[in-house]
Short mmCIF file of C-alpha atoms and ligand atoms in Angstrom, two decimals:
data_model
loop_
_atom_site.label_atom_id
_atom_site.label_comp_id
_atom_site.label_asym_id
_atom_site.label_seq_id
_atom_site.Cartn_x
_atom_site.Cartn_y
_atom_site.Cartn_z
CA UNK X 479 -2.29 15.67 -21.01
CA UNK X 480 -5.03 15.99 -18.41
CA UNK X 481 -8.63 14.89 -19.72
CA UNK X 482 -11.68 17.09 -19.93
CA UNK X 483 -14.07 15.99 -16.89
CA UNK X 484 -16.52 15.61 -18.89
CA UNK X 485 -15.16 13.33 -21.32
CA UNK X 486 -14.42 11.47 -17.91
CA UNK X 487 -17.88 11.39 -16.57
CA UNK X 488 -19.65 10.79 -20.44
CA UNK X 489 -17.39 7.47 -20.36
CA UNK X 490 -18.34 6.42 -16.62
CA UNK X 491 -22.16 7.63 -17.01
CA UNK X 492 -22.03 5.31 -20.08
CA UNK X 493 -21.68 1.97 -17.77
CA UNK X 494 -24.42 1.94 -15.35
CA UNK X 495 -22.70 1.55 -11.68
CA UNK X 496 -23.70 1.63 -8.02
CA UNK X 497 -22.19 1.14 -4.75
CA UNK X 498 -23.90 -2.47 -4.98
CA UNK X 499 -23.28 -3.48 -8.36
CA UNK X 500 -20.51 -5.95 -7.17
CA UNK X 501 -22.86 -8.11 -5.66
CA UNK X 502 -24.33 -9.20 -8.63
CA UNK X 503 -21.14 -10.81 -9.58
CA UNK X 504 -19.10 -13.42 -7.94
CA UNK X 505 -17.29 -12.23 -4.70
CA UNK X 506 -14.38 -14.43 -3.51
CA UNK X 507 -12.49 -14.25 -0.23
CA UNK X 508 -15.83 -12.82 1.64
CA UNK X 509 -16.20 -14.45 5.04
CA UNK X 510 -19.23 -16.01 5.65
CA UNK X 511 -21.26 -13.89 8.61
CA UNK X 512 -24.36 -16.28 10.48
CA UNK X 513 -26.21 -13.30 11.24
CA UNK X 514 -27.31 -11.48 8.25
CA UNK X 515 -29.12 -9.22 10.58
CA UNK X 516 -26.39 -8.55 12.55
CA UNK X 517 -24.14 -7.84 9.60
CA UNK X 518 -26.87 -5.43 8.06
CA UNK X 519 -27.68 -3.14 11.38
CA UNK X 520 -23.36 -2.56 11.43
CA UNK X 521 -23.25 -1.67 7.63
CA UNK X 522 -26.11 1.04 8.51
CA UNK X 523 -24.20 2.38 10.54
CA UNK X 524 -21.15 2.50 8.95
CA UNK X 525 -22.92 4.10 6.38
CA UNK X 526 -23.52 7.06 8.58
CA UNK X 527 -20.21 7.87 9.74
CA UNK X 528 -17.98 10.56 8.77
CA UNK X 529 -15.12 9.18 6.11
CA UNK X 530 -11.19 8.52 6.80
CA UNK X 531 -10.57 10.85 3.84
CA UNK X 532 -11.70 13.31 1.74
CA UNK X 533 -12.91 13.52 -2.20
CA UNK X 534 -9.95 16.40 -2.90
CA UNK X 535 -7.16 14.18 -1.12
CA UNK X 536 -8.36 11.66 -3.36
CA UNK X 537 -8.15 13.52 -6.30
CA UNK X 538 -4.75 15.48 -5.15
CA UNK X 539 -3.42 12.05 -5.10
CA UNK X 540 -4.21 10.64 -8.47
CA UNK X 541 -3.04 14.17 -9.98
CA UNK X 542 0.41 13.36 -7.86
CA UNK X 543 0.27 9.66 -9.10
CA UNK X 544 -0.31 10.85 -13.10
CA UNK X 545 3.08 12.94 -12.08
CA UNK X 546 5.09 9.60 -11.08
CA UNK X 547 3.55 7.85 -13.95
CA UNK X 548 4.99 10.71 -16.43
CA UNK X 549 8.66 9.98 -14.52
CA UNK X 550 8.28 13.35 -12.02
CA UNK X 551 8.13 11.75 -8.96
CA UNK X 552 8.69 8.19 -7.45
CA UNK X 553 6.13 6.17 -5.53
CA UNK X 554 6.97 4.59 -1.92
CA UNK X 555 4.43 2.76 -0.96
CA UNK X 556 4.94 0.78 2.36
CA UNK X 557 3.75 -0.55 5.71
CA UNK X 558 2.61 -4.06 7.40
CA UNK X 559 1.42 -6.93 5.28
CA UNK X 560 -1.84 -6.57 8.09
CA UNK X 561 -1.91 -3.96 10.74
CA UNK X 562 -3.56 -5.67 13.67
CA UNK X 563 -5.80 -3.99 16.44
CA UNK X 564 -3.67 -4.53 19.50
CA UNK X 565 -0.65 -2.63 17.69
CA UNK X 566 -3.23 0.39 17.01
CA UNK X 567 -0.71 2.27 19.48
CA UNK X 568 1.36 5.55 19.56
CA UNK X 569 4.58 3.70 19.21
CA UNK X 570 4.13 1.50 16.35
CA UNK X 571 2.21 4.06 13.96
CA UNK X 572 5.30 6.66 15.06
CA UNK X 573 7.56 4.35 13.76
CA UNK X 574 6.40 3.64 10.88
CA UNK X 575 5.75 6.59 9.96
CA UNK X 576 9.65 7.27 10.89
CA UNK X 577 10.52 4.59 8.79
CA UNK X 578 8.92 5.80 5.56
CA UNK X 579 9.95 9.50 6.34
CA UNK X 580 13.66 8.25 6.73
CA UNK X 581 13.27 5.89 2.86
CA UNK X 582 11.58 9.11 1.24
CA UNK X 583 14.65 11.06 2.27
CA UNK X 584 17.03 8.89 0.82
CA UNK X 585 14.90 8.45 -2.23
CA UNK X 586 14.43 12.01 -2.71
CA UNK X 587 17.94 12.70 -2.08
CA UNK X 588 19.23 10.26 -4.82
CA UNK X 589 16.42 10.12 -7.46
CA UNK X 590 16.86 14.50 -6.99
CA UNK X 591 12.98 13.98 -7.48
CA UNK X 592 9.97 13.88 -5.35
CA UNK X 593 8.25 10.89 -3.63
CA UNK X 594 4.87 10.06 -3.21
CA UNK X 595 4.58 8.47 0.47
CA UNK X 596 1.67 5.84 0.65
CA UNK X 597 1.08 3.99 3.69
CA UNK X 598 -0.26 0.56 4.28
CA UNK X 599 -2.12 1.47 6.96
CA UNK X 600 -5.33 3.27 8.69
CA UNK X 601 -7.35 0.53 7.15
CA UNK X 602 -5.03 -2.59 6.26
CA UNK X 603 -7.32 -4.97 8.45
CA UNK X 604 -8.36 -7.56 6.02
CA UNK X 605 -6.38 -10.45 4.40
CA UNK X 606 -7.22 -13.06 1.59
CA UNK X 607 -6.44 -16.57 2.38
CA UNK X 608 -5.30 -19.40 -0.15
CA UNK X 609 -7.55 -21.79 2.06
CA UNK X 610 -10.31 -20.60 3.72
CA UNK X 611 -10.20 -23.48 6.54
CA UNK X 612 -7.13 -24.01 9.02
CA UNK X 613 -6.88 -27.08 10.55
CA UNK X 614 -4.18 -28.13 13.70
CA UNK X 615 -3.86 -32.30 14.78
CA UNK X 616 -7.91 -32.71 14.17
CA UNK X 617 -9.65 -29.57 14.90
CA UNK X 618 -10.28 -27.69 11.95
CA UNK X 619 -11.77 -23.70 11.32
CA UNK X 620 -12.30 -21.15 9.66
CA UNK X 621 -8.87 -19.04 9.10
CA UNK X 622 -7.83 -15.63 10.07
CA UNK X 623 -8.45 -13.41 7.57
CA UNK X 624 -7.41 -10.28 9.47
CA UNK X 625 -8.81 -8.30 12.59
CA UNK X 626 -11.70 -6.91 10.62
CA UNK X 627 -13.15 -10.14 10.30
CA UNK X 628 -12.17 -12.54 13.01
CA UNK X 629 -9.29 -12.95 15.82
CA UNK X 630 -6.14 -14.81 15.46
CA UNK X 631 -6.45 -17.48 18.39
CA UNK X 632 -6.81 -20.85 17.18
CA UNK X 633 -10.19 -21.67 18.99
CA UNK X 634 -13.76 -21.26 17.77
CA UNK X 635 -15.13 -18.24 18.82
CA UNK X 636 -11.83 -15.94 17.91
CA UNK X 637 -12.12 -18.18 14.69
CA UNK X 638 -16.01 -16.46 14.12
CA UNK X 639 -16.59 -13.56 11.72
CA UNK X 640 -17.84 -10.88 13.65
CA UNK X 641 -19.33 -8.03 12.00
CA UNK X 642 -18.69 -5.50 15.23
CA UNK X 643 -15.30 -5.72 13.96
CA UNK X 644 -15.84 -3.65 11.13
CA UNK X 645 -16.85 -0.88 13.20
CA UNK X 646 -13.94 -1.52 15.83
CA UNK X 647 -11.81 -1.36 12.65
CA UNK X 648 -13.42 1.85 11.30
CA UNK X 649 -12.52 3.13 14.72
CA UNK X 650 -9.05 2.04 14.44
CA UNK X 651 -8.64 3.70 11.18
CA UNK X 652 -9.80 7.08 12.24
CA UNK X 653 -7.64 6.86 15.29
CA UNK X 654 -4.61 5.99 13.43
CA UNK X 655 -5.71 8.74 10.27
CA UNK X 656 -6.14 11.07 13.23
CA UNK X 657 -2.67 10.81 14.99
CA UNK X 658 -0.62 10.55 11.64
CA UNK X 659 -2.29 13.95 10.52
CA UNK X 660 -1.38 15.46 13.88
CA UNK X 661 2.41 14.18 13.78
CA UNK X 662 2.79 15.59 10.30
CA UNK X 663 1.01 18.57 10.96
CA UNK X 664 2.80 19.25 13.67
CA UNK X 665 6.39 19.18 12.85
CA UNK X 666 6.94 15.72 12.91
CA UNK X 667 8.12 15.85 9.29
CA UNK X 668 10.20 18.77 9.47
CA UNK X 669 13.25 18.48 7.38
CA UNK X 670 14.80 21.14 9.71
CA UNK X 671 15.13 17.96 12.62
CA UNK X 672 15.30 15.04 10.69
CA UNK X 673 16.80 13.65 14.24
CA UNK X 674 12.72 13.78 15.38
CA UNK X 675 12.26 10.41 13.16
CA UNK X 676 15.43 9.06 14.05
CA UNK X 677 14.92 5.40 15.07
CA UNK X 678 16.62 4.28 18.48
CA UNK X 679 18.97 2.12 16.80
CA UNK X 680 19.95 3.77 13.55
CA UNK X 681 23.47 4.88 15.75
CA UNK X 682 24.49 1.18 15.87
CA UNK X 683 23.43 0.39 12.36
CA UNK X 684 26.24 -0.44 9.62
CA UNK X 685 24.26 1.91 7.50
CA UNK X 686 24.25 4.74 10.12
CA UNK X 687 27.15 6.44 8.09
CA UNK X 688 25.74 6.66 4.68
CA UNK X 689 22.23 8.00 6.31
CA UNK X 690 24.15 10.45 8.41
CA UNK X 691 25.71 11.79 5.83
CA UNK X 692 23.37 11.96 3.62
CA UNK X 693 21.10 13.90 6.50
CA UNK X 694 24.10 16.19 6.87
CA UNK X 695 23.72 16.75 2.66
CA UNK X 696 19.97 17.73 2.86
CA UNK X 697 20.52 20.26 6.17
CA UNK X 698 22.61 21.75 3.97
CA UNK X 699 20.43 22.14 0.89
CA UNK X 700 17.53 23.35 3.10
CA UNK X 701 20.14 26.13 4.77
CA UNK X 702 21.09 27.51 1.64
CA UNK X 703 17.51 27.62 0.16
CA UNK X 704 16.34 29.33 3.15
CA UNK X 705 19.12 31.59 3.10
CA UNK X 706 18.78 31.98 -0.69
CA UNK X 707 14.96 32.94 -0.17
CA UNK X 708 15.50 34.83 2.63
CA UNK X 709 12.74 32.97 5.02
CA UNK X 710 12.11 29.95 6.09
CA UNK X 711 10.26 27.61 3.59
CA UNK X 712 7.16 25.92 4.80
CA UNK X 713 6.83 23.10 2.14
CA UNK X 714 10.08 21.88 4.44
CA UNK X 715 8.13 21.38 7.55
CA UNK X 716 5.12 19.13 6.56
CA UNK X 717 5.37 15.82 4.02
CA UNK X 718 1.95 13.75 2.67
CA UNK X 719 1.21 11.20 3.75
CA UNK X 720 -1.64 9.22 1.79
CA UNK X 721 -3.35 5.56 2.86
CA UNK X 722 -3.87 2.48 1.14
CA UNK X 723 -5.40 -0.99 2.05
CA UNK X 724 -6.48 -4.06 -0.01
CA UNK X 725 -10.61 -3.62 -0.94
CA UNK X 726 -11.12 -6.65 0.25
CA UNK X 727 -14.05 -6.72 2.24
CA UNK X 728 -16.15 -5.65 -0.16
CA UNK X 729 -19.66 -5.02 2.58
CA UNK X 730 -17.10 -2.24 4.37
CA UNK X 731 -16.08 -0.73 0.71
CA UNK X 732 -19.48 -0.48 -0.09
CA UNK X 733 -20.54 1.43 3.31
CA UNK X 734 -18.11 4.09 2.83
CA UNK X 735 -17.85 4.46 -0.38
CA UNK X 736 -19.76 8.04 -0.91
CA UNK X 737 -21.42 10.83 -3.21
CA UNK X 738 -19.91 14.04 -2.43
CA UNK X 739 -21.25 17.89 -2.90
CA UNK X 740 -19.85 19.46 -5.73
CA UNK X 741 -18.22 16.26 -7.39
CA UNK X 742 -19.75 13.60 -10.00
CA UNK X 743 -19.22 9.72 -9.54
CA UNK X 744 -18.44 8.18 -6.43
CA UNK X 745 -15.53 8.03 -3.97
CA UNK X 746 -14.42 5.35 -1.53
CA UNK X 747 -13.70 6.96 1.23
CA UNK X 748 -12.28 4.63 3.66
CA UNK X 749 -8.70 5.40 2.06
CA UNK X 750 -7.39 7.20 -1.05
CA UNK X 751 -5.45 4.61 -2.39
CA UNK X 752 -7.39 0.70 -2.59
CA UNK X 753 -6.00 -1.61 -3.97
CA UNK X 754 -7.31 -5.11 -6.16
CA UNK X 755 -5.18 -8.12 -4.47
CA UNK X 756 -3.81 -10.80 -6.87
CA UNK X 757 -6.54 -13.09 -5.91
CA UNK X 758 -9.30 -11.11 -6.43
CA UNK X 759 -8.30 -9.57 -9.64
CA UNK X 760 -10.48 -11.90 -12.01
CA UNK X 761 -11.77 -9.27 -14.69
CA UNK X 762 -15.57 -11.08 -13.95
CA UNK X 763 -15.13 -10.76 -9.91
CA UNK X 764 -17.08 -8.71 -7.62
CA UNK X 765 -13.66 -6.94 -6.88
CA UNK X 766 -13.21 -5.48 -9.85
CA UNK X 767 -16.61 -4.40 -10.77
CA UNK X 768 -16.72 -2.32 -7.64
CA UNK X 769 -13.59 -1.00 -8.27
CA UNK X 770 -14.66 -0.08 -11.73
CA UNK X 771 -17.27 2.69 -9.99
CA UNK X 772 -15.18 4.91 -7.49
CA UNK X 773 -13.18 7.42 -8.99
CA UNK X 774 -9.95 7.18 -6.53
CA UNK X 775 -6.94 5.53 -8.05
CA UNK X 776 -6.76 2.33 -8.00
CA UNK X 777 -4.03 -0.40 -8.32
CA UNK X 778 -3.95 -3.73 -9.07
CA UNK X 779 -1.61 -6.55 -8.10
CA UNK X 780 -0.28 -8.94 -10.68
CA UNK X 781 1.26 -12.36 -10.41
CA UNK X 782 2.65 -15.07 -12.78
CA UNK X 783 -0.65 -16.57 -13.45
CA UNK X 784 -1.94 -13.14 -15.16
CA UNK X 785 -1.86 -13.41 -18.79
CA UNK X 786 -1.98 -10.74 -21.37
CA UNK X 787 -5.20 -10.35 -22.86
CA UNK X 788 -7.09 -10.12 -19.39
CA UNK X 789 -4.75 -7.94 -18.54
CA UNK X 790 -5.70 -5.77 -21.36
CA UNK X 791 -9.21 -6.20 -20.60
CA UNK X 792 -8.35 -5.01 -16.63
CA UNK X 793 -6.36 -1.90 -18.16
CA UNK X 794 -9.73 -1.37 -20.23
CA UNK X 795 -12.62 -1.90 -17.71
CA UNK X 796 -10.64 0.11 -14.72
CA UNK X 797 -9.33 2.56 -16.72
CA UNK X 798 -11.82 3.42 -20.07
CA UNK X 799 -10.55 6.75 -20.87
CA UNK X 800 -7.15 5.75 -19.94
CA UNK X 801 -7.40 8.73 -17.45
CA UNK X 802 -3.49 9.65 -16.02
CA UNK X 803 -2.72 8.47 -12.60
CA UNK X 804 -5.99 6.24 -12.69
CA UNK X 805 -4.55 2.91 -12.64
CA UNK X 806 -0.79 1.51 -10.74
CA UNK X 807 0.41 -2.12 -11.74
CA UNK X 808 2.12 -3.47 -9.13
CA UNK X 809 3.54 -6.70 -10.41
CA UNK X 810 5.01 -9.48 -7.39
CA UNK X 811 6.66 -12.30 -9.23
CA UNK X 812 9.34 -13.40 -7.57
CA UNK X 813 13.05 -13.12 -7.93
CA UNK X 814 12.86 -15.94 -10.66
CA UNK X 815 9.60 -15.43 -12.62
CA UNK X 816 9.99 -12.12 -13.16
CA UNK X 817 12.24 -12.37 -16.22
CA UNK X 818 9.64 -14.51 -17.56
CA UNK X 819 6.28 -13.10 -16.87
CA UNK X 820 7.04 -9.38 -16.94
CA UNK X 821 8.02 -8.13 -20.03
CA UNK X 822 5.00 -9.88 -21.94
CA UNK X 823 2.41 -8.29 -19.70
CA UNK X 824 4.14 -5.15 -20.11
CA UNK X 825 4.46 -5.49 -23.93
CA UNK X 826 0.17 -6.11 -23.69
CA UNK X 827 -0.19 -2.82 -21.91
CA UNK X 828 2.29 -0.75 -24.47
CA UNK X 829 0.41 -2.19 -27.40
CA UNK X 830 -3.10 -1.64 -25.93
CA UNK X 831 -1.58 2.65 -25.91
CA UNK X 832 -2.27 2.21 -22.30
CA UNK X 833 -0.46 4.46 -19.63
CA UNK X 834 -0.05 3.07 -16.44
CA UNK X 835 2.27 3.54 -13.12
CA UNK X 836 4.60 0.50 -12.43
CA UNK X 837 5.15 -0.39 -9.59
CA UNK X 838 6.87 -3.62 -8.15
CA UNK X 839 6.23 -5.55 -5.10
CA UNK X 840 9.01 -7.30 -4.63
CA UNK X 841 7.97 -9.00 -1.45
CA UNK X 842 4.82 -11.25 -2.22
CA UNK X 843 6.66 -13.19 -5.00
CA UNK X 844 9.47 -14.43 -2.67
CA UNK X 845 7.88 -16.13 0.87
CA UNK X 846 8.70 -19.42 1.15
CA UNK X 847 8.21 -21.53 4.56
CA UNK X 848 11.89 -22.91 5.96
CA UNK X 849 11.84 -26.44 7.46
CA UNK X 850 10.38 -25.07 11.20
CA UNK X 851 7.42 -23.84 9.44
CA UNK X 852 8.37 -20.25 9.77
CA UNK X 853 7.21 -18.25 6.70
CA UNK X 854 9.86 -15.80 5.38
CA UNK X 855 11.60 -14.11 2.69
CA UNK X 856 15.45 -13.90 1.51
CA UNK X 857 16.59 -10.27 1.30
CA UNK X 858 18.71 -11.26 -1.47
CA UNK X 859 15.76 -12.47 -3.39
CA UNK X 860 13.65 -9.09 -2.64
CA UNK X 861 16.41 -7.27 -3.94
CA UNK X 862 16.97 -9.51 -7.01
CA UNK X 863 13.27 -9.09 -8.05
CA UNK X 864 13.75 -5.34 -7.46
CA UNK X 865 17.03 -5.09 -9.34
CA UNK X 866 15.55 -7.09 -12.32
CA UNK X 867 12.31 -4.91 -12.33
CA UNK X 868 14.32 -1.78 -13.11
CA UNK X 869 16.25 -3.75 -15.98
CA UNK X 870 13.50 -4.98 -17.60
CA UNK X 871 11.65 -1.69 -17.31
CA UNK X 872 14.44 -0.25 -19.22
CA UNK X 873 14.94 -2.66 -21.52
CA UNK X 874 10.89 -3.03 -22.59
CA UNK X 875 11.54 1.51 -22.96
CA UNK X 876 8.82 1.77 -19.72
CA UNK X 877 9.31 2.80 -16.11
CA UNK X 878 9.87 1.50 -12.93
CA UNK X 879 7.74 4.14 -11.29
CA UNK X 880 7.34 2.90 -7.70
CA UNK X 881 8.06 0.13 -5.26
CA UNK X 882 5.51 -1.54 -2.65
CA UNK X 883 7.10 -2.84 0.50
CA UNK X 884 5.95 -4.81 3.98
CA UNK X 885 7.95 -3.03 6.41
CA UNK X 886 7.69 -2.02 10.06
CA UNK X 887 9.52 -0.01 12.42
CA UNK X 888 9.97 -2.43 14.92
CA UNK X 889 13.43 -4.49 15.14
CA UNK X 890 11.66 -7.40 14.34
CA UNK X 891 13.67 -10.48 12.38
CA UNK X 892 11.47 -11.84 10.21
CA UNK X 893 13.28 -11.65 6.86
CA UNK X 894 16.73 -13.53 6.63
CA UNK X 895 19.70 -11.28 5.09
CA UNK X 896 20.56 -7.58 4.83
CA UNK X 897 22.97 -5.83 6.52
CA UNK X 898 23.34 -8.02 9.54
CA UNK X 899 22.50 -11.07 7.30
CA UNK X 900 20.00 -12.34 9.75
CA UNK X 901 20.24 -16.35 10.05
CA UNK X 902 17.17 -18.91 10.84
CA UNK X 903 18.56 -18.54 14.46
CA UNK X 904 17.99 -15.12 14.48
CA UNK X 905 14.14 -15.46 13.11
CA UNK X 906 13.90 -16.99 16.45
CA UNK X 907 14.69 -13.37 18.14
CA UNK X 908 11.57 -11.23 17.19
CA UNK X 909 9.40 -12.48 14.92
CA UNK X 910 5.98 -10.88 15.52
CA UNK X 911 3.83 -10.94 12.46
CA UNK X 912 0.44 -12.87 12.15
CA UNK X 913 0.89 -12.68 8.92
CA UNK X 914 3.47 -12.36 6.10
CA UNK X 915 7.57 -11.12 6.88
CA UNK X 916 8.19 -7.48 6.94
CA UNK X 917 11.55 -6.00 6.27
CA UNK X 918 12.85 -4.51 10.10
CA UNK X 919 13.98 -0.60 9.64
CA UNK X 920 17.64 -1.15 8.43
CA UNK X 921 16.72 -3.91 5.78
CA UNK X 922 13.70 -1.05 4.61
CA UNK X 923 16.40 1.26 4.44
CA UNK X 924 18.70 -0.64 2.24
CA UNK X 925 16.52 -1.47 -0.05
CA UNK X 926 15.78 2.31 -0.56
CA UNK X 927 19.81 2.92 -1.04
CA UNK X 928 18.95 0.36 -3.59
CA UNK X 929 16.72 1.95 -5.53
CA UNK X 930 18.70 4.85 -5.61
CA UNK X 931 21.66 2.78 -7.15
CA UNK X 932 19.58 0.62 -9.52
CA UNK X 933 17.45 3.58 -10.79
CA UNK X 934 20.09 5.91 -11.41
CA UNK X 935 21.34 3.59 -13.67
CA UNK X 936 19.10 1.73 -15.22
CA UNK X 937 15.81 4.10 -15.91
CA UNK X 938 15.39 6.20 -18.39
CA UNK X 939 15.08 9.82 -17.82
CA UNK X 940 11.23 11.44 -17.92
C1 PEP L 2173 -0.55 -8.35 0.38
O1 PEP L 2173 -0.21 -7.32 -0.22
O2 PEP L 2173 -0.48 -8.48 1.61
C2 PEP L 2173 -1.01 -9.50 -0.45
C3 PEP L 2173 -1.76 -10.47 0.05
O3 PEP L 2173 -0.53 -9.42 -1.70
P1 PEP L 2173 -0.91 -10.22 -3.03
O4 PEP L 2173 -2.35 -9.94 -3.33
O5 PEP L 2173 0.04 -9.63 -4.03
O6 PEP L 2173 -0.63 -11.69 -2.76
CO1 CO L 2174 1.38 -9.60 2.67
#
């Protein structure tokens, strides 16, 4: 049932909010800038350029996200853990967009439902750290905490926040917002060539078969709807594509986040979709009180150190009028905490009346660091987590309504497992993240088979 907007806006107007309200509250993870100045003449002019997106994407995508929290649709929402401003290229973005194109297929072919496609990416700059300083034999500095802020090269001046960044990372945004809408726009998407987003080495892949066929299935559908319509459909040639990035750097939030004609309340415009990080989510934090204010959807993530009752009180503050498609849990627990620490938190949201999206990250729960010191993640344990999410979601009588991935098109090895079941030896070959593992194309692609397996058997049905 969709709520009158102005029940919406009496509840908002009722807690006094601006753009700045956050930083009257305490705001971890921030790097520290030495320039004030500096920091203050960029965030003016951020402040005057055009947004990434627009108010009615926004609001087309929490109408399509109150759909998948209903059952109707399914949420993919995937990408790199950080994108990083040297892969800001043609290739990379067109793979990745390949490689969520290619998932959504197979999702929408087996779930017979449609999927909301949500990219990490045009803005997925900025990373929390669990220590703030790094320190190698006995120099020690501040850490990376993405391209927005500093570089990646272990020596002091790469290790410096630089607030040009932010506007190098605006610019990256808009270039990467700009050349996804053209690709989609033009044809890219077209379920009439699903060869276009064919991957270079999906013909050598042991899942090649499966996908082929399943292509083969959906050329057929879209033949005999054409033919049954008698013209060509053009909902076939585009797909969304919506962005999503971790609000983390709350000055950049701030300078984009905007009043728009002919709409109450405020939107933050540097993506539809933010997102609250596990360690920022502290119902008191600067994170969350911005959050609170901007009227895009919003999700949060939850770990095994999230309790009920401020849980509740996060369901309450983000989401007052318990507005559809307002608020997406995505819970990352790992393969074995989530038996443990799921099914209260969910039992805390059912009893509060509370509707929200589920969603589960199965990826953040399971790094672990292997005896070299390379960080990675078992494919058996993602798919563990993910296999127990849908159980317990049927079990507790909710719904696994989405999944949240690190992925990339590149052939990278990073995570051990999957179809090849990749070794140590072969982490060796191509690993090439800064940051945290992503699944290569075939392992993203099995894990969307998955899904298809696990959730036609163990959701309910809407
Ligand atoms: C991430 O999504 O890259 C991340 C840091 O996740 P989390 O906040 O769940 O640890
Ligand atoms: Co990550």
């Amino acid at each position: 049932m969709s709520i009158p907007e102005r029940t919406l806006r009496a509840v908002r107007e009722a807690q006094p909010w601006q753009p700045r309200s956050w930083q009257g509250k305490r705001a971890t993870q921030q790097p520290e800038y030495h320039d004030p100045d500096a920091l203050q003449r960029v965030l003016d002019q951020l402040a005057t350029f055009p947004p990434l997106v627009t108010s009615w994407e926004v609001l087309t995508l929490k109408q399509t996200l109150a759909e998948a929290q209903e059952g109707k649709r399914f949420l993919l929402q995937g990408g790199d853990c950080a994108e990083n401003f040297a892969d800001c290229n043609n290739e990379v973005i067109a793979n990745r967009l390949k490689v969520l194109l290619q998932m959504s297929l197979v999702l929408v072919h087996g779930l017979r439902m449609p999927v909301v496609r949500v990219g990490r990416f045009a803005g997925q700059y900025a990373k929390p750290r669990s220590a703030d300083f790094e320190t190698r034999g006995d120099v020690t500095l501040p850490s990376y905490r993405g391209d927005l802020v500093n570089g990646a090269a272990f020596d002091a001046d790469s290790r410096r926040a630089d607030p040009q960044r932010l506007l190098k990372g605006h610019a990256r945004s808009a270039m990467t917002m700009n050349f996804v809408r053209a690709l989609v726009d033009g044809g890219f998407a077209d379920l009439h060539h699903p060869e276009y987003w064919n991957l270079d080495w999906v013909e050598q892949s042991p899942l090649a078969d499966e996908y082929r066929r399943m292509v083969a299935d959906i050329g057929e559908a879209v033949r005999f709807m054409e033919t049954l319509a008698g013209e060509p459909i053009a909902g076939f040639r585009r797909a969304e594509f919506y962005t999503s990035h971790e609000a983390l750097l709350l000055h950049y939030e701030q300078a984009l986040t905007r009043q728009v004609p002919r709409q109450w309340g405020w939107f933050d415009l540097s993506t539809h979709f933010p997102w609250i990080g596990m360690r920022t989510n502290d119902v008191e934090g600067a994170h969350v009180e911005f959050c609170r204010g901007i009227r895009n959807p919003l999700a949060v993530k939850i770990g095994p150190s999230m309790a009920p009752a401020p849980l509740k009180r996060l369901v309450e503050i983000l989401n007052p009028d318990d507005e559809p498609g307002r608020l997406t849990l995505i819970h990352r627990m790992g393969a074995g905490g989530i038996g443990e620490y799921l099914p209260p938190l969910i039992e805390a949201v059912k009893s509060a009346g509370r509707g929200v999206l589920w969603c589960c990250d199965p990826m953040h729960g399971n790094t672990e660091t292997l005896g070299n010191g390379t960080k990675t993640r078992r494919f058996a344990n993602i798919r563990s987590e993910l296999e127990q999410a849908f159980d317990i979601h049927a079990a507790c009588g909710t719904r696994l309504g989405g999944v949240h991935l690190e992925l990339t098109g590149e052939d990278v090895t990073e995570c051990l497992g999957g179809a090849r079941d990749l070794s140590e030896t072969d982490l060796t070959r191509a690993y090439k993240s800064t940051v945290d593992p992503r699944l290569n194309y075939e392992q993203a692609l099995e894990l969307a088979m998955l899904v298809v397996r696990k959730s036609g058997s163990g959701n309910p049905p809407a």
